[in-house]
């Protein structure tokens, strides 16, 4: 699997983060997902705008333009032999700098989509995710602190 990390395409084994990143320490960050169709990424401007809006609320400065994000996604599509992909771009606050969160960690992953047979989406299965929180009698301290 290839990653786009802080402006570069890297292999999985070369991904490193500071243990002082506030995204890892306190869950301070956000993400956006989108997909490609036949090598194109529709609605990327919408997804980019929503990501920027979320980051502004959190006080995180995003260092890349939408054109840079689109180019990175296109490079990941090429690395996946042109197959349709689902992308997740994740932004963590990074370490606190004088002046705020001005050096976030930004990475994008791409997962190849399988061939979908028409109509199969209508026969989906319910996903059951167990809730492990205070209501379950357990005081879990998830990275997000939002329970």
Short mmCIF file of C-alpha atoms in Angstrom, two decimals:
data_model
loop_
_atom_site.label_atom_id
_atom_site.label_comp_id
_atom_site.label_asym_id
_atom_site.label_seq_id
_atom_site.Cartn_x
_atom_site.Cartn_y
_atom_site.Cartn_z
CA UNK A 1 0.00 0.00 0.00
CA UNK A 2 1.19 3.49 -0.83
CA UNK A 3 0.58 6.61 1.23
CA UNK A 4 0.77 10.27 0.47
CA UNK A 5 2.35 11.72 3.60
CA UNK A 6 3.14 15.42 4.04
CA UNK A 7 3.52 15.96 0.31
CA UNK A 8 5.34 12.74 -0.69
CA UNK A 9 4.31 9.27 -1.83
CA UNK A 10 5.86 6.82 0.63
CA UNK A 11 5.73 3.11 1.33
CA UNK A 12 3.91 1.93 4.41
CA UNK A 13 7.12 1.01 6.24
CA UNK A 14 8.41 4.60 5.97
CA UNK A 15 5.44 6.24 7.69
CA UNK A 16 6.48 7.94 10.96
CA UNK A 17 4.77 10.36 13.32
CA UNK A 18 5.92 12.28 16.35
CA UNK A 19 4.55 10.93 19.63
CA UNK A 20 3.92 14.59 20.52
CA UNK A 21 1.43 15.12 17.67
CA UNK A 22 -1.71 16.51 19.30
CA UNK A 23 -3.78 14.45 16.87
CA UNK A 24 -2.36 11.31 18.45
CA UNK A 25 -2.26 12.64 22.02
CA UNK A 26 -5.70 14.28 22.08
CA UNK A 27 -7.50 13.26 18.90
CA UNK A 28 -7.10 16.79 17.52
CA UNK A 29 -7.66 16.42 13.79
CA UNK A 30 -10.17 15.38 11.18
CA UNK A 31 -10.56 13.45 7.95
CA UNK A 32 -12.43 13.46 4.67
CA UNK A 33 -13.21 10.58 2.32
CA UNK A 34 -13.90 10.56 -1.41
CA UNK A 35 -13.61 8.18 -4.32
CA UNK A 36 -12.57 8.02 -7.94
CA UNK A 37 -14.65 6.95 -10.94
CA UNK A 38 -12.76 5.86 -14.05
CA UNK A 39 -9.67 7.75 -12.90
CA UNK A 40 -11.56 10.98 -12.18
CA UNK A 41 -12.46 12.41 -8.76
CA UNK A 42 -15.86 14.09 -8.86
CA UNK A 43 -16.87 16.58 -6.19
CA UNK A 44 -13.30 16.96 -4.92
CA UNK A 45 -13.84 20.72 -4.51
CA UNK A 46 -16.78 19.98 -2.19
CA UNK A 47 -14.75 17.50 -0.11
CA UNK A 48 -11.79 19.87 0.02
CA UNK A 49 -13.99 22.78 1.16
CA UNK A 50 -15.56 20.63 3.89
CA UNK A 51 -12.10 19.54 5.08
CA UNK A 52 -10.88 23.15 5.22
CA UNK A 53 -14.02 24.21 7.09
CA UNK A 54 -13.49 21.48 9.69
CA UNK A 55 -9.81 22.37 10.08
CA UNK A 56 -10.66 26.05 10.53
CA UNK A 57 -12.98 25.15 13.40
CA UNK A 58 -10.12 23.20 15.02
CA UNK A 59 -7.57 25.97 14.40
CA UNK A 60 -5.38 23.81 12.15
CA UNK A 61 -3.70 25.44 9.15
CA UNK A 62 -3.87 23.20 6.06
CA UNK A 63 -0.71 23.58 3.97
CA UNK A 64 -1.96 22.21 0.61
CA UNK A 65 -4.18 23.61 -2.12
CA UNK A 66 -6.98 21.58 -3.68
CA UNK A 67 -4.80 21.24 -6.79
CA UNK A 68 -2.04 19.59 -4.73
CA UNK A 69 -4.55 17.20 -3.12
CA UNK A 70 -5.97 16.31 -6.55
CA UNK A 71 -2.48 15.69 -7.95
CA UNK A 72 -1.64 13.45 -4.97
CA UNK A 73 -4.84 11.45 -5.46
CA UNK A 74 -4.08 11.12 -9.18
CA UNK A 75 -0.60 9.82 -8.34
CA UNK A 76 -2.12 7.26 -5.96
CA UNK A 77 -4.55 6.15 -8.68
CA UNK A 78 -1.56 5.64 -10.99
CA UNK A 79 0.21 3.65 -8.25
CA UNK A 80 -2.92 1.45 -8.08
CA UNK A 81 -2.74 0.78 -11.85
CA UNK A 82 -5.57 3.17 -12.64
CA UNK A 83 -8.18 1.28 -10.60
CA UNK A 84 -11.04 3.08 -8.89
CA UNK A 85 -10.21 3.85 -5.28
CA UNK A 86 -11.67 5.15 -2.05
CA UNK A 87 -9.46 7.80 -0.50
CA UNK A 88 -9.18 9.01 3.05
CA UNK A 89 -7.24 12.17 3.76
CA UNK A 90 -6.43 12.52 7.44
CA UNK A 91 -5.06 15.63 9.13
CA UNK A 92 -3.69 15.65 12.66
CA UNK A 93 -2.79 18.90 14.39
CA UNK A 94 0.88 18.09 14.69
CA UNK A 95 2.95 19.48 17.52
CA UNK A 96 1.96 22.82 19.01
CA UNK A 97 4.08 25.54 17.42
CA UNK A 98 4.49 29.17 18.38
CA UNK A 99 1.46 30.66 16.64
CA UNK A 100 -0.73 27.54 16.68
CA UNK A 101 -1.09 24.35 14.71
CA UNK A 102 0.79 25.46 11.63
CA UNK A 103 2.58 22.19 10.77
CA UNK A 104 -0.05 19.44 10.73
CA UNK A 105 0.57 15.90 9.58
CA UNK A 106 -1.41 15.18 6.43
CA UNK A 107 -1.74 11.77 4.85
CA UNK A 108 -3.91 10.16 2.24
CA UNK A 109 -4.56 6.48 1.76
CA UNK A 110 -6.17 4.80 -1.23
CA UNK A 111 -7.93 1.45 -1.25
CA UNK A 112 -8.85 -0.21 -4.53
CA UNK A 113 -12.57 -0.73 -5.02
CA UNK A 114 -13.70 -4.14 -6.19
CA UNK A 115 -16.00 -4.59 -9.14
CA UNK A 116 -19.54 -3.95 -7.97
CA UNK A 117 -22.31 -5.96 -9.56
CA UNK A 118 -25.31 -3.72 -10.30
CA UNK A 119 -28.01 -4.02 -7.67
CA UNK A 120 -25.80 -5.55 -4.99
CA UNK A 121 -25.92 -2.37 -2.91
CA UNK A 122 -29.60 -3.09 -2.28
CA UNK A 123 -28.73 -6.40 -0.58
CA UNK A 124 -26.23 -5.00 1.89
CA UNK A 125 -25.67 -6.23 5.41
CA UNK A 126 -26.05 -4.22 8.58
CA UNK A 127 -22.79 -3.39 10.27
CA UNK A 128 -22.89 -3.86 14.01
CA UNK A 129 -20.31 -1.90 15.97
CA UNK A 130 -20.21 -2.57 19.71
CA UNK A 131 -20.28 0.55 21.86
CA UNK A 132 -17.59 0.45 24.49
CA UNK A 133 -18.00 3.53 26.61
CA UNK A 134 -19.26 4.75 29.93
CA UNK A 135 -22.78 3.51 29.17
CA UNK A 136 -21.34 0.01 28.86
CA UNK A 137 -19.87 0.30 32.38
CA UNK A 138 -16.32 0.70 31.07
CA UNK A 139 -14.37 3.95 31.26
CA UNK A 140 -12.61 3.73 27.89
CA UNK A 141 -10.29 6.58 27.02
CA UNK A 142 -10.48 6.57 23.22
CA UNK A 143 -8.15 8.84 21.29
CA UNK A 144 -11.03 11.12 20.41
CA UNK A 145 -12.27 11.88 23.97
CA UNK A 146 -15.76 12.39 22.54
CA UNK A 147 -17.59 9.66 24.43
#
